Amino acid sequence: GHRVPCRLYLPEGTRNIGSRPLVIALHGVGGSENMFFDTYGAGKIVNLCRDRGWGLLCPRLGVWSRIPMALLIQSMVDRFGVDPEQIFLLGHSMGAGHALSAVKKRPGLFRAVGFLSVRGSARSGEKWLDLPMFLATADRDFSRKPTLSFYQKLLTAGSKRVYLREYTAEHLAVVQLCLSDLFQFFDAAHNGHRYDPHSSSR
């Protein structure tokens, strides 16, 4: 019974991505399902997905709304044949908060997650702490302090696969700057490898 406006990219020439990975990207305040396609580096994330033959799904968010993530993923599995074991989630600012809520509720849905300009909390013993997590912020990002604080909370809570990258930028530009590194992080998780931050390009 839920209707969520979304924008979808599938690999060119296909109507079904045939058990390939899917990236779900959640935009910030004031954005829409078009944000990752048309801004954030002129749609850089679309090219990164195209290069890998992965799908990309961008749902529309509201400040207080919560998207039915499990239902959304199941719809993508049923309609387009995405691999339910290879779902990658990322969110920026408000979208990072939505992503964190989804991960805390159903960590088993996701292979790895990226939190860009995020604030949050963590307590030891929570199952979602086992997920590979990539955090990004920037020197002029107004969310820098909350992001750094969340990173420390994750370490204190016992997360073993959390990585932080900081860039020279402001709140919006951090997205396009971190995407190449984030997708190398996703590549490692996709292939069952541990991420090596020293191999990432800045």
XYZ file of C-alpha atoms in Angstrom:
202
model
C 0.000 0.000 0.000
C 3.017 2.334 0.032
C 3.855 4.551 -2.919
C 7.357 6.033 -2.989
C 8.382 8.227 -5.949
C 11.746 6.955 -7.171
C 14.177 7.420 -10.015
C 15.824 4.264 -11.283
C 18.856 3.511 -13.413
C 19.361 0.050 -14.887
C 22.385 -1.015 -16.941
C 21.965 0.101 -20.540
C 20.141 -2.252 -22.837
C 18.424 -4.148 -20.026
C 14.993 -4.197 -18.432
C 16.250 -6.520 -15.711
C 19.687 -6.361 -14.085
C 19.762 -10.111 -13.469
C 21.025 -10.625 -9.915
C 23.448 -7.722 -9.992
C 24.074 -5.276 -7.143
C 21.800 -2.342 -6.421
C 22.828 0.976 -4.907
C 20.181 2.922 -2.988
C 21.058 6.611 -2.583
C 19.173 8.910 -0.182
C 19.272 12.671 -0.750
C 19.452 15.547 1.734
C 16.941 18.216 2.733
C 15.527 20.174 -0.198
C 16.401 17.467 -2.689
C 14.346 14.893 -4.520
C 14.723 11.578 -6.300
C 16.552 13.577 -9.019
C 19.310 14.901 -6.752
C 21.871 12.145 -7.304
C 21.067 11.976 -11.013
C 21.288 15.669 -11.879
C 23.472 17.284 -9.183
C 26.101 15.934 -6.751
C 28.806 16.104 -9.413
C 26.421 16.208 -12.393
C 25.221 12.681 -11.741
C 28.648 11.176 -11.013
C 27.062 8.255 -9.177
C 25.225 7.170 -12.329
C 28.528 6.786 -14.173
C 30.023 4.830 -11.285
C 27.076 2.428 -11.374
C 27.173 2.225 -15.184
C 30.865 1.327 -15.116
C 30.071 -1.629 -12.848
C 26.810 -2.734 -14.419
C 24.997 -2.018 -11.157
C 21.531 -0.597 -10.652
C 20.791 2.696 -8.889
C 17.612 3.598 -7.025
C 16.921 7.053 -5.593
C 13.679 7.417 -3.604
C 12.117 10.737 -2.639
C 12.424 11.546 1.075
C 10.669 13.875 3.475
C 12.118 15.235 6.696
C 9.866 13.131 8.907
C 8.828 10.373 6.539
C 10.312 6.914 6.721
C 10.466 4.865 3.556
C 9.516 1.167 3.817
C 13.034 0.005 2.946
C 12.389 -3.736 3.173
C 9.347 -3.452 0.900
C 11.230 -1.228 -1.515
C 14.098 -3.705 -1.793
C 11.745 -6.654 -2.209
C 9.970 -4.792 -4.998
C 13.297 -4.312 -6.771
C 14.140 -8.001 -6.347
C 10.750 -9.115 -7.664
C 10.469 -6.661 -10.575
C 14.063 -6.275 -11.732
C 15.934 -9.301 -10.415
C 18.473 -7.435 -8.271
C 20.653 -9.527 -5.977
C 19.173 -9.270 -2.445
C 22.592 -10.118 -1.023
C 24.228 -7.154 -2.769
C 22.285 -4.076 -1.663
C 24.446 -1.017 -1.005
C 23.001 1.970 0.838
C 24.262 5.532 1.083
C 22.803 8.758 2.333
C 23.816 12.401 2.578
C 22.848 14.688 5.481
C 19.132 14.058 6.100
C 19.453 11.034 3.834
C 22.281 9.732 6.023
C 19.904 9.916 8.977
C 17.320 7.914 7.028
C 20.025 5.428 6.054
C 21.118 5.024 9.658
C 17.527 4.402 10.778
C 17.109 1.748 8.064
C 20.372 0.042 8.990
C 19.539 -0.038 12.688
C 16.118 -1.512 11.962
C 17.171 -4.165 9.421
C 20.974 -4.465 9.154
C 20.696 -7.770 7.297
C 19.293 -6.022 4.238
C 22.579 -4.354 3.352
C 26.028 -5.405 2.184
C 27.690 -2.098 3.115
C 26.638 1.471 3.825
C 27.959 4.998 3.342
C 27.073 7.821 5.739
C 27.933 11.251 4.318
C 27.672 14.221 6.695
C 25.884 12.276 9.399
C 24.991 12.526 13.052
C 24.089 9.485 15.103
C 24.657 7.278 18.095
C 25.858 3.741 18.667
C 25.834 1.301 21.561
C 27.949 -1.813 21.957
C 26.272 -5.088 21.147
C 24.037 -3.767 18.378
C 24.013 -6.107 15.366
C 24.331 -3.362 12.766
C 27.812 -2.505 14.046
C 29.146 -5.508 12.106
C 28.346 -3.842 8.774
C 31.125 -2.269 6.696
C 30.588 1.494 7.044
C 32.164 4.431 5.233
C 31.840 7.913 6.753
C 32.653 11.117 4.894
C 32.810 14.758 5.901
C 34.732 17.896 4.920
C 36.710 20.669 6.575
C 33.948 23.250 5.881
C 31.037 20.881 6.351
C 28.686 22.112 9.087
C 28.123 18.420 9.888
C 31.843 17.805 10.419
C 31.765 17.675 14.222
C 28.699 15.387 14.392
C 30.272 13.078 11.795
C 33.571 12.880 13.681
C 31.668 12.297 16.922
C 29.642 9.488 15.349
C 32.833 7.887 14.066
C 34.299 7.847 17.564
C 31.059 6.424 18.966
C 31.209 3.620 16.422
C 34.773 2.769 17.398
C 33.924 2.860 21.087
C 30.898 0.636 20.501
C 33.129 -1.966 18.868
C 32.680 -1.462 15.133
C 35.621 -3.103 13.354
C 34.913 -2.121 9.741
C 34.238 1.587 9.876
C 36.293 4.049 7.835
C 36.371 7.842 7.854
C 37.471 10.145 5.046
C 37.647 13.922 5.292
C 37.816 16.190 2.247
C 38.502 19.845 1.481
C 35.006 21.096 0.698
C 31.688 22.274 2.125
C 28.534 20.359 3.012
C 27.194 19.674 -0.487
C 30.454 19.180 -2.377
C 31.586 16.403 -0.029
C 29.218 14.057 -1.875
C 30.791 14.300 -5.307
C 34.301 14.283 -3.834
C 33.806 11.102 -1.831
C 31.901 9.015 -4.380
C 34.961 7.454 -6.059
C 36.359 6.398 -2.687
C 32.960 5.192 -1.528
C 32.522 2.992 -4.575
C 35.968 1.460 -4.074
C 34.749 0.679 -0.572
C 31.603 -0.887 -2.056
C 33.748 -2.842 -4.539
C 35.691 -4.397 -1.672
C 32.499 -5.396 0.145
C 31.005 -6.750 -3.080
C 34.055 -8.963 -3.628
C 34.260 -10.064 0.001
C 37.502 -8.193 0.638
C 38.541 -5.848 3.396
C 38.708 -2.242 2.243
C 42.170 -0.717 1.898
C 41.786 3.060 2.264
C 45.338 3.618 1.058
C 44.389 2.310 -2.393
C 41.572 4.864 -2.792
C 41.942 7.903 -4.974
C 41.445 11.324 -3.425
